[in-house]
Amino acid sequence: IQKEIKRGIPEIVKAQKSKQITMKIPSIELLPETTTEEANDLGIVEELASGKSYFVGSIPNRLYNISLAASRVNGVLIAPDQEFSFNKSIGDISKYTGYKEAYVIQGGKTVLGDGGGVCQVSTTLFRAVLNAGLPISERNAHAYRVGYYEQQSPPGIDATIYVPTVDFKFRNDTQNHILVQSYFDPNEVSLTFTLYGKKDNRVTTLTQPVITSQTPPPEPITQDDPNVPKDQIKQVEHAAYGAVVNFKRTVEKDGKVVIDETYTSRYRPWGAVFLKGTKEG
């Protein structure tokens, strides 16, 4: 039997021998917007400043969205006197552009929505821009205090966005291009933005954020929900104190104050909300 099998192998191999086919594949050569030669003349020679945030405890979809959004801002070049728009840079935020559902603040509630977590990216970039001493033309605080933005950070240093109406914008008032680079660290569960360009003797001073008033959260609310199994309790909102937070930024250049501003964040008190299941079976 083994001899018969061995005798039949060459015939099988011969029958299965493939034919070589040659065909032309059309290709298009895409040139970069900025070549390496041009990049060497942009004046990007050193780090200007960086900003960092942590978000330990985020659900997997939120981590995914943060990483995706950060990658889409990574590598952006900002020309001298150009205004950077976060919304314009990030583009559409939806499932059609690759984002997943995670919790967002919408209509006075915390709900699942496409792109939940992108504000972690705008918040981190805001911190880098603050430290770099660049002029900020638009910044909006969140509706209420979010724990993610206060991990290893005082309150009041956040920036929310909502395409297309609520944006984060700043201007490159240096004489050279600025390169934006992001680094997402899944082990540390952190995000870092670093700005590169050429320093021009500006010195930035940030005061420690001060809470001028606090408002306790309202009493918890429990609502019946037919979508949750009977007798189960699900928390969908977490209590947060309302507060007014202020900090000041001063930027000096060649001994002259060029920026002197105060950032005020007004956070509403937020009550805990629980869903009580009524679904049978």
PDB file of C-alpha atoms in Angstrom:
ATOM      1  CA  ILE A   1       0.000   0.000   0.000  1.00  0.00           C
ATOM      2  CA  GLN A   2       2.835   2.394   0.882  1.00  0.00           C
ATOM      3  CA  LYS A   3       4.479   1.715  -2.510  1.00  0.00           C
ATOM      4  CA  GLU A   4       1.224   2.575  -4.298  1.00  0.00           C
ATOM      5  CA  ILE A   5       0.894   5.803  -2.299  1.00  0.00           C
ATOM      6  CA  LYS A   6       4.491   6.810  -3.129  1.00  0.00           C
ATOM      7  CA  ARG A   7       3.913   5.997  -6.813  1.00  0.00           C
ATOM      8  CA  GLY A   8       0.842   8.265  -6.876  1.00  0.00           C
ATOM      9  CA  ILE A   9       2.441  11.335  -5.246  1.00  0.00           C
ATOM     10  CA  PRO A  10       4.261  12.650  -8.374  1.00  0.00           C
ATOM     11  CA  GLU A  11       0.998  12.459 -10.348  1.00  0.00           C
ATOM     12  CA  ILE A  12      -0.842  14.435  -7.657  1.00  0.00           C
ATOM     13  CA  VAL A  13       1.892  17.079  -7.497  1.00  0.00           C
ATOM     14  CA  LYS A  14       1.898  17.341 -11.280  1.00  0.00           C
ATOM     15  CA  ALA A  15      -1.878  17.796 -11.351  1.00  0.00           C
ATOM     16  CA  GLN A  16      -1.735  20.525  -8.677  1.00  0.00           C
ATOM     17  CA  LYS A  17       1.176  22.450 -10.198  1.00  0.00           C
ATOM     18  CA  SER A  18       0.168  26.123 -10.413  1.00  0.00           C
ATOM     19  CA  LYS A  19       0.620  28.343 -13.417  1.00  0.00           C
ATOM     20  CA  GLN A  20       2.544  31.592 -13.197  1.00  0.00           C
ATOM     21  CA  ILE A  21       0.535  34.608 -14.282  1.00  0.00           C
ATOM     22  CA  THR A  22       2.077  38.024 -14.848  1.00  0.00           C
ATOM     23  CA  MET A  23      -0.089  41.136 -14.724  1.00  0.00           C
ATOM     24  CA  LYS A  24       0.441  44.861 -14.344  1.00  0.00           C
ATOM     25  CA  ILE A  25      -0.942  46.511 -11.206  1.00  0.00           C
ATOM     26  CA  PRO A  26      -1.738  50.200 -11.656  1.00  0.00           C
ATOM     27  CA  SER A  27      -0.189  52.446  -9.010  1.00  0.00           C
ATOM     28  CA  ILE A  28      -0.349  56.102  -8.081  1.00  0.00           C
ATOM     29  CA  GLU A  29       2.579  57.899  -6.490  1.00  0.00           C
ATOM     30  CA  LEU A  30       1.435  60.225  -3.707  1.00  0.00           C
ATOM     31  CA  LEU A  31       3.855  62.934  -2.672  1.00  0.00           C
ATOM     32  CA  PRO A  32       3.868  64.220   0.922  1.00  0.00           C
ATOM     33  CA  GLU A  33       2.510  67.681   1.616  1.00  0.00           C
ATOM     34  CA  THR A  34       5.826  68.515   3.262  1.00  0.00           C
ATOM     35  CA  THR A  35       8.998  66.842   2.010  1.00  0.00           C
ATOM     36  CA  THR A  36      11.977  65.982   4.212  1.00  0.00           C
ATOM     37  CA  GLU A  37      13.990  68.742   2.566  1.00  0.00           C
ATOM     38  CA  GLU A  38      11.285  71.288   3.338  1.00  0.00           C
ATOM     39  CA  ALA A  39      10.904  70.021   6.915  1.00  0.00           C
ATOM     40  CA  ASN A  40      14.551  70.778   7.579  1.00  0.00           C
ATOM     41  CA  ASP A  41      13.824  74.460   6.889  1.00  0.00           C
ATOM     42  CA  LEU A  42      10.816  74.807   9.213  1.00  0.00           C
ATOM     43  CA  GLY A  43      12.845  75.804  12.262  1.00  0.00           C
ATOM     44  CA  ILE A  44      11.773  72.814  14.369  1.00  0.00           C
ATOM     45  CA  VAL A  45      14.828  72.195  16.513  1.00  0.00           C
ATOM     46  CA  GLU A  46      13.712  71.587  20.115  1.00  0.00           C
ATOM     47  CA  GLU A  47      10.893  70.790  22.520  1.00  0.00           C
ATOM     48  CA  LEU A  48       8.736  73.747  23.507  1.00  0.00           C
ATOM     49  CA  ALA A  49       6.515  72.142  26.149  1.00  0.00           C
ATOM     50  CA  SER A  50       4.409  69.096  26.951  1.00  0.00           C
ATOM     51  CA  GLY A  51       1.145  68.231  28.688  1.00  0.00           C
ATOM     52  CA  LYS A  52      -0.040  64.983  30.244  1.00  0.00           C
ATOM     53  CA  SER A  53      -3.198  63.377  31.591  1.00  0.00           C
ATOM     54  CA  TYR A  54      -4.168  60.048  33.141  1.00  0.00           C
ATOM     55  CA  PHE A  55      -7.406  58.076  32.763  1.00  0.00           C
ATOM     56  CA  VAL A  56      -7.076  54.895  34.786  1.00  0.00           C
ATOM     57  CA  GLY A  57     -10.377  53.017  34.967  1.00  0.00           C
ATOM     58  CA  SER A  58     -11.600  53.923  31.477  1.00  0.00           C
ATOM     59  CA  ILE A  59     -13.641  51.287  29.671  1.00  0.00           C
ATOM     60  CA  PRO A  60     -11.954  49.638  26.639  1.00  0.00           C
ATOM     61  CA  ASN A  61     -13.980  51.656  24.104  1.00  0.00           C
ATOM     62  CA  ARG A  62     -12.930  54.913  25.743  1.00  0.00           C
ATOM     63  CA  LEU A  63      -9.267  53.873  25.622  1.00  0.00           C
ATOM     64  CA  TYR A  64      -9.664  52.993  21.956  1.00  0.00           C
ATOM     65  CA  ASN A  65     -11.210  56.377  21.135  1.00  0.00           C
ATOM     66  CA  ILE A  66      -8.506  58.291  22.997  1.00  0.00           C
ATOM     67  CA  SER A  67      -5.778  56.441  21.124  1.00  0.00           C
ATOM     68  CA  LEU A  68      -7.515  56.958  17.766  1.00  0.00           C
ATOM     69  CA  ALA A  69      -8.166  60.675  18.264  1.00  0.00           C
ATOM     70  CA  ALA A  70      -4.616  61.286  19.523  1.00  0.00           C
ATOM     71  CA  SER A  71      -3.200  59.563  16.438  1.00  0.00           C
ATOM     72  CA  ARG A  72      -5.163  61.915  14.185  1.00  0.00           C
ATOM     73  CA  VAL A  73      -3.637  64.989  15.807  1.00  0.00           C
ATOM     74  CA  ASN A  74      -0.186  63.429  15.913  1.00  0.00           C
ATOM     75  CA  GLY A  75       2.185  64.921  13.338  1.00  0.00           C
ATOM     76  CA  VAL A  76       0.186  68.100  12.691  1.00  0.00           C
ATOM     77  CA  LEU A  77       2.280  71.077  11.542  1.00  0.00           C
ATOM     78  CA  ILE A  78       1.191  74.583  12.513  1.00  0.00           C
ATOM     79  CA  ALA A  79       2.672  77.388  10.438  1.00  0.00           C
ATOM     80  CA  PRO A  80       3.691  80.750  11.949  1.00  0.00           C
ATOM     81  CA  ASP A  81       0.624  82.930  12.728  1.00  0.00           C
ATOM     82  CA  GLN A  82      -1.699  80.002  11.912  1.00  0.00           C
ATOM     83  CA  GLU A  83      -4.623  79.218  14.205  1.00  0.00           C
ATOM     84  CA  PHE A  84      -5.034  75.564  15.135  1.00  0.00           C
ATOM     85  CA  SER A  85      -8.572  74.191  15.423  1.00  0.00           C
ATOM     86  CA  PHE A  86      -8.950  70.888  17.261  1.00  0.00           C
ATOM     87  CA  ASN A  87     -12.273  70.158  15.547  1.00  0.00           C
ATOM     88  CA  LYS A  88     -10.854  70.829  12.103  1.00  0.00           C
ATOM     89  CA  SER A  89      -7.818  68.685  12.814  1.00  0.00           C
ATOM     90  CA  ILE A  90      -9.766  65.759  14.285  1.00  0.00           C
ATOM     91  CA  GLY A  91     -12.555  65.768  11.681  1.00  0.00           C
ATOM     92  CA  ASP A  92     -15.850  63.929  12.021  1.00  0.00           C
ATOM     93  CA  ILE A  93     -16.293  61.946  15.232  1.00  0.00           C
ATOM     94  CA  SER A  94     -18.628  59.026  14.541  1.00  0.00           C
ATOM     95  CA  LYS A  95     -18.726  55.307  13.931  1.00  0.00           C
ATOM     96  CA  TYR A  96     -18.198  56.092  10.251  1.00  0.00           C
ATOM     97  CA  THR A  97     -14.730  57.439  11.023  1.00  0.00           C
ATOM     98  CA  GLY A  98     -13.752  54.541  13.267  1.00  0.00           C
ATOM     99  CA  TYR A  99     -14.924  55.618  16.726  1.00  0.00           C
ATOM    100  CA  LYS A 100     -16.683  53.343  19.210  1.00  0.00           C
ATOM    101  CA  GLU A 101     -19.410  54.065  21.729  1.00  0.00           C
ATOM    102  CA  ALA A 102     -18.346  55.296  25.153  1.00  0.00           C
ATOM    103  CA  TYR A 103     -19.828  57.662  27.726  1.00  0.00           C
ATOM    104  CA  VAL A 104     -20.262  61.320  26.749  1.00  0.00           C
ATOM    105  CA  ILE A 105     -22.006  64.322  28.316  1.00  0.00           C
ATOM    106  CA  GLN A 106     -25.004  65.155  26.166  1.00  0.00           C
ATOM    107  CA  GLY A 107     -28.261  66.940  26.931  1.00  0.00           C
ATOM    108  CA  GLY A 108     -27.496  67.155  30.641  1.00  0.00           C
ATOM    109  CA  LYS A 109     -26.900  63.403  30.913  1.00  0.00           C
ATOM    110  CA  THR A 110     -24.071  60.915  30.671  1.00  0.00           C
ATOM    111  CA  VAL A 111     -24.961  58.642  27.776  1.00  0.00           C
ATOM    112  CA  LEU A 112     -23.261  56.278  25.361  1.00  0.00           C
ATOM    113  CA  GLY A 113     -22.212  58.093  22.203  1.00  0.00           C
ATOM    114  CA  ASP A 114     -19.731  57.781  19.358  1.00  0.00           C
ATOM    115  CA  GLY A 115     -16.286  59.026  20.314  1.00  0.00           C
ATOM    116  CA  GLY A 116     -16.621  59.117  24.087  1.00  0.00           C
ATOM    117  CA  GLY A 117     -13.183  60.006  25.466  1.00  0.00           C
ATOM    118  CA  VAL A 118     -12.063  62.438  22.745  1.00  0.00           C
ATOM    119  CA  CYS A 119     -12.233  65.284  25.287  1.00  0.00           C
ATOM    120  CA  GLN A 120      -9.366  63.579  27.117  1.00  0.00           C
ATOM    121  CA  VAL A 121      -7.309  64.364  24.015  1.00  0.00           C
ATOM    122  CA  SER A 122      -8.353  68.025  23.789  1.00  0.00           C
ATOM    123  CA  THR A 123      -7.738  68.386  27.541  1.00  0.00           C
ATOM    124  CA  THR A 124      -4.209  66.994  27.253  1.00  0.00           C
ATOM    125  CA  LEU A 125      -3.363  69.211  24.294  1.00  0.00           C
ATOM    126  CA  PHE A 126      -4.756  72.215  26.217  1.00  0.00           C
ATOM    127  CA  ARG A 127      -2.257  71.523  28.995  1.00  0.00           C
ATOM    128  CA  ALA A 128       0.662  71.370  26.544  1.00  0.00           C
ATOM    129  CA  VAL A 129      -0.391  74.664  24.932  1.00  0.00           C
ATOM    130  CA  LEU A 130      -0.752  76.310  28.345  1.00  0.00           C
ATOM    131  CA  ASN A 131       2.793  75.300  29.254  1.00  0.00           C
ATOM    132  CA  ALA A 132       4.140  76.450  25.877  1.00  0.00           C
ATOM    133  CA  GLY A 133       2.838  79.977  26.461  1.00  0.00           C
ATOM    134  CA  LEU A 134       0.912  80.106  23.185  1.00  0.00           C
ATOM    135  CA  PRO A 135      -2.159  82.349  22.866  1.00  0.00           C
ATOM    136  CA  ILE A 136      -5.424  80.410  23.268  1.00  0.00           C
ATOM    137  CA  SER A 137      -8.389  81.775  21.322  1.00  0.00           C
ATOM    138  CA  GLU A 138     -11.087  79.290  22.448  1.00  0.00           C
ATOM    139  CA  ARG A 139     -11.371  76.983  25.425  1.00  0.00           C
ATOM    140  CA  ASN A 140     -14.491  75.632  27.157  1.00  0.00           C
ATOM    141  CA  ALA A 141     -14.684  73.793  30.477  1.00  0.00           C
ATOM    142  CA  HIS A 142     -16.807  70.683  30.933  1.00  0.00           C
ATOM    143  CA  ALA A 143     -20.327  70.917  32.343  1.00  0.00           C
ATOM    144  CA  TYR A 144     -19.297  69.115  35.523  1.00  0.00           C
ATOM    145  CA  ARG A 145     -16.150  67.806  37.151  1.00  0.00           C
ATOM    146  CA  VAL A 146     -14.973  64.547  35.601  1.00  0.00           C
ATOM    147  CA  GLY A 147     -12.718  62.310  37.648  1.00  0.00           C
ATOM    148  CA  TYR A 148     -10.492  61.386  34.686  1.00  0.00           C
ATOM    149  CA  TYR A 149      -9.300  64.994  34.336  1.00  0.00           C
ATOM    150  CA  GLU A 150      -8.362  65.219  37.995  1.00  0.00           C
ATOM    151  CA  GLN A 151      -6.142  62.126  38.123  1.00  0.00           C
ATOM    152  CA  GLN A 152      -2.761  63.496  39.278  1.00  0.00           C
ATOM    153  CA  SER A 153      -4.014  66.977  38.376  1.00  0.00           C
ATOM    154  CA  PRO A 154      -5.901  69.741  40.171  1.00  0.00           C
ATOM    155  CA  PRO A 155      -9.408  70.611  38.913  1.00  0.00           C
ATOM    156  CA  GLY A 156     -10.061  73.244  36.276  1.00  0.00           C
ATOM    157  CA  ILE A 157      -7.423  72.269  33.683  1.00  0.00           C
ATOM    158  CA  ASP A 158      -9.683  70.632  31.092  1.00  0.00           C
ATOM    159  CA  ALA A 159     -11.014  71.554  27.658  1.00  0.00           C
ATOM    160  CA  THR A 160     -14.170  70.085  26.165  1.00  0.00           C
ATOM    161  CA  ILE A 161     -15.066  69.967  22.466  1.00  0.00           C
ATOM    162  CA  TYR A 162     -18.234  69.137  20.576  1.00  0.00           C
ATOM    163  CA  VAL A 163     -18.032  69.090  16.783  1.00  0.00           C
ATOM    164  CA  PRO A 164     -18.876  71.440  15.165  1.00  0.00           C
ATOM    165  CA  THR A 165     -19.944  74.065  17.716  1.00  0.00           C
ATOM    166  CA  VAL A 166     -17.574  73.804  20.692  1.00  0.00           C
ATOM    167  CA  ASP A 167     -13.876  73.922  19.796  1.00  0.00           C
ATOM    168  CA  PHE A 168     -10.402  74.282  21.258  1.00  0.00           C
ATOM    169  CA  LYS A 169      -8.231  76.762  19.357  1.00  0.00           C
ATOM    170  CA  PHE A 170      -4.809  78.331  19.765  1.00  0.00           C
ATOM    171  CA  ARG A 171      -2.424  80.324  17.578  1.00  0.00           C
ATOM    172  CA  ASN A 172       1.216  79.835  16.691  1.00  0.00           C
ATOM    173  CA  ASP A 173       2.650  83.287  17.337  1.00  0.00           C
ATOM    174  CA  THR A 174       6.269  82.124  16.988  1.00  0.00           C
ATOM    175  CA  GLN A 175       8.447  82.715  13.932  1.00  0.00           C
ATOM    176  CA  ASN A 176       8.725  79.010  13.122  1.00  0.00           C
ATOM    177  CA  HIS A 177       6.509  76.009  12.521  1.00  0.00           C
ATOM    178  CA  ILE A 178       5.252  73.958  15.464  1.00  0.00           C
ATOM    179  CA  LEU A 179       5.057  70.155  15.326  1.00  0.00           C
ATOM    180  CA  VAL A 180       2.444  68.382  17.464  1.00  0.00           C
ATOM    181  CA  GLN A 181       3.229  64.858  18.622  1.00  0.00           C
ATOM    182  CA  SER A 182       1.207  62.549  20.856  1.00  0.00           C
ATOM    183  CA  TYR A 183       2.161  59.480  22.871  1.00  0.00           C
ATOM    184  CA  PHE A 184      -0.467  57.068  24.214  1.00  0.00           C
ATOM    185  CA  ASP A 185       0.858  54.818  26.981  1.00  0.00           C
ATOM    186  CA  PRO A 186      -1.465  51.812  27.555  1.00  0.00           C
ATOM    187  CA  ASN A 187       0.596  50.536  30.490  1.00  0.00           C
ATOM    188  CA  GLU A 188       0.557  53.802  32.415  1.00  0.00           C
ATOM    189  CA  VAL A 189      -2.904  54.621  30.995  1.00  0.00           C
ATOM    190  CA  SER A 190      -1.812  58.124  30.089  1.00  0.00           C
ATOM    191  CA  LEU A 191      -1.560  60.486  27.142  1.00  0.00           C
ATOM    192  CA  THR A 192       1.195  63.018  26.482  1.00  0.00           C
ATOM    193  CA  PHE A 193       1.312  65.810  23.926  1.00  0.00           C
ATOM    194  CA  THR A 194       4.655  67.400  23.096  1.00  0.00           C
ATOM    195  CA  LEU A 195       5.078  70.556  21.032  1.00  0.00           C
ATOM    196  CA  TYR A 196       8.279  71.073  19.051  1.00  0.00           C
ATOM    197  CA  GLY A 197       9.568  74.242  17.434  1.00  0.00           C
ATOM    198  CA  LYS A 198      12.113  76.904  18.375  1.00  0.00           C
ATOM    199  CA  LYS A 199      12.105  78.717  21.701  1.00  0.00           C
ATOM    200  CA  ASP A 200      11.931  82.520  21.709  1.00  0.00           C
ATOM    201  CA  ASN A 201      12.731  83.411  25.327  1.00  0.00           C
ATOM    202  CA  ARG A 202       9.137  83.269  26.588  1.00  0.00           C
ATOM    203  CA  VAL A 203       8.567  82.147  30.171  1.00  0.00           C
ATOM    204  CA  THR A 204       5.203  80.739  31.312  1.00  0.00           C
ATOM    205  CA  THR A 205       3.896  80.859  34.882  1.00  0.00           C
ATOM    206  CA  LEU A 206       0.754  78.999  35.967  1.00  0.00           C
ATOM    207  CA  THR A 207      -0.802  79.489  39.369  1.00  0.00           C
ATOM    208  CA  GLN A 208      -2.299  76.582  41.295  1.00  0.00           C
ATOM    209  CA  PRO A 209      -6.051  76.297  40.568  1.00  0.00           C
ATOM    210  CA  VAL A 210      -8.187  77.612  43.431  1.00  0.00           C
ATOM    211  CA  ILE A 211     -11.733  76.445  44.208  1.00  0.00           C
ATOM    212  CA  THR A 212     -13.642  79.581  45.208  1.00  0.00           C
ATOM    213  CA  SER A 213     -16.966  77.893  45.939  1.00  0.00           C
ATOM    214  CA  GLN A 214     -18.449  74.414  46.073  1.00  0.00           C
ATOM    215  CA  THR A 215     -22.017  73.193  45.770  1.00  0.00           C
ATOM    216  CA  PRO A 216     -22.988  69.745  47.085  1.00  0.00           C
ATOM    217  CA  PRO A 217     -24.599  67.324  44.627  1.00  0.00           C
ATOM    218  CA  PRO A 218     -28.375  66.793  44.774  1.00  0.00           C
ATOM    219  CA  GLU A 219     -29.892  63.688  46.325  1.00  0.00           C
ATOM    220  CA  PRO A 220     -29.542  60.437  44.328  1.00  0.00           C
ATOM    221  CA  ILE A 221     -32.359  59.499  41.988  1.00  0.00           C
ATOM    222  CA  THR A 222     -33.609  55.958  41.351  1.00  0.00           C
ATOM    223  CA  GLN A 223     -35.598  55.269  38.189  1.00  0.00           C
ATOM    224  CA  ASP A 224     -37.394  52.126  37.007  1.00  0.00           C
ATOM    225  CA  ASP A 225     -35.933  50.716  33.798  1.00  0.00           C
ATOM    226  CA  PRO A 226     -37.654  47.921  31.816  1.00  0.00           C
ATOM    227  CA  ASN A 227     -34.374  47.150  30.006  1.00  0.00           C
ATOM    228  CA  VAL A 228     -32.542  46.127  33.190  1.00  0.00           C
ATOM    229  CA  PRO A 229     -33.263  42.679  34.749  1.00  0.00           C
ATOM    230  CA  LYS A 230     -35.655  42.808  37.700  1.00  0.00           C
ATOM    231  CA  ASP A 231     -34.204  43.655  41.114  1.00  0.00           C
ATOM    232  CA  GLN A 232     -30.846  44.695  39.621  1.00  0.00           C
ATOM    233  CA  ILE A 233     -29.492  48.200  40.269  1.00  0.00           C
ATOM    234  CA  LYS A 234     -27.321  49.967  37.693  1.00  0.00           C
ATOM    235  CA  GLN A 235     -25.618  53.310  38.340  1.00  0.00           C
ATOM    236  CA  VAL A 236     -25.506  55.554  35.263  1.00  0.00           C
ATOM    237  CA  GLU A 237     -24.551  58.895  36.850  1.00  0.00           C
ATOM    238  CA  HIS A 238     -21.992  59.549  39.583  1.00  0.00           C
ATOM    239  CA  ALA A 239     -22.330  62.401  42.048  1.00  0.00           C
ATOM    240  CA  ALA A 240     -20.011  65.378  41.653  1.00  0.00           C
ATOM    241  CA  TYR A 241     -19.688  68.632  43.569  1.00  0.00           C
ATOM    242  CA  GLY A 242     -20.337  71.835  41.701  1.00  0.00           C
ATOM    243  CA  ALA A 243     -17.473  74.310  41.853  1.00  0.00           C
ATOM    244  CA  VAL A 244     -15.957  77.496  40.508  1.00  0.00           C
ATOM    245  CA  VAL A 245     -12.251  77.047  39.807  1.00  0.00           C
ATOM    246  CA  ASN A 246      -9.776  79.767  38.815  1.00  0.00           C
ATOM    247  CA  PHE A 247      -6.141  79.775  37.782  1.00  0.00           C
ATOM    248  CA  LYS A 248      -3.961  82.411  36.186  1.00  0.00           C
ATOM    249  CA  ARG A 249      -1.438  82.236  33.364  1.00  0.00           C
ATOM    250  CA  THR A 250       1.273  84.803  32.765  1.00  0.00           C
ATOM    251  CA  VAL A 251       3.644  84.680  29.810  1.00  0.00           C
ATOM    252  CA  GLU A 252       6.713  86.915  29.606  1.00  0.00           C
ATOM    253  CA  LYS A 253       8.920  87.393  26.566  1.00  0.00           C
ATOM    254  CA  ASP A 254      12.200  89.300  26.766  1.00  0.00           C
ATOM    255  CA  GLY A 255      11.095  90.694  30.126  1.00  0.00           C
ATOM    256  CA  LYS A 256       7.735  91.951  28.830  1.00  0.00           C
ATOM    257  CA  VAL A 257       4.351  90.466  29.790  1.00  0.00           C
ATOM    258  CA  VAL A 258       2.630  89.336  26.568  1.00  0.00           C
ATOM    259  CA  ILE A 259      -0.163  87.225  28.118  1.00  0.00           C
ATOM    260  CA  ASP A 260      -1.899  87.873  31.433  1.00  0.00           C
ATOM    261  CA  GLU A 261      -5.148  85.943  31.782  1.00  0.00           C
ATOM    262  CA  THR A 262      -7.385  84.093  34.198  1.00  0.00           C
ATOM    263  CA  TYR A 263      -9.192  80.854  33.364  1.00  0.00           C
ATOM    264  CA  THR A 264     -12.485  80.277  35.129  1.00  0.00           C
ATOM    265  CA  SER A 265     -14.322  76.954  35.098  1.00  0.00           C
ATOM    266  CA  ARG A 266     -17.889  76.763  36.390  1.00  0.00           C
ATOM    267  CA  TYR A 267     -18.939  73.192  37.093  1.00  0.00           C
ATOM    268  CA  ARG A 268     -22.547  72.329  37.876  1.00  0.00           C
ATOM    269  CA  PRO A 269     -23.384  69.973  40.741  1.00  0.00           C
ATOM    270  CA  TRP A 270     -24.250  66.520  39.460  1.00  0.00           C
ATOM    271  CA  GLY A 271     -26.465  63.977  41.167  1.00  0.00           C
ATOM    272  CA  ALA A 272     -26.110  60.210  41.156  1.00  0.00           C
ATOM    273  CA  VAL A 273     -28.697  58.331  39.109  1.00  0.00           C
ATOM    274  CA  PHE A 274     -29.536  54.647  39.559  1.00  0.00           C
ATOM    275  CA  LEU A 275     -31.657  52.450  37.306  1.00  0.00           C
ATOM    276  CA  LYS A 276     -33.778  49.798  39.006  1.00  0.00           C
ATOM    277  CA  GLY A 277     -34.551  46.832  36.798  1.00  0.00           C
ATOM    278  CA  THR A 278     -38.155  45.835  36.127  1.00  0.00           C
ATOM    279  CA  LYS A 279     -37.565  43.411  33.246  1.00  0.00           C
ATOM    280  CA  GLU A 280     -39.033  39.974  33.945  1.00  0.00           C
ATOM    281  CA  GLY A 281     -37.155  36.800  33.109  1.00  0.00           C
TER     282      GLY A 281
END
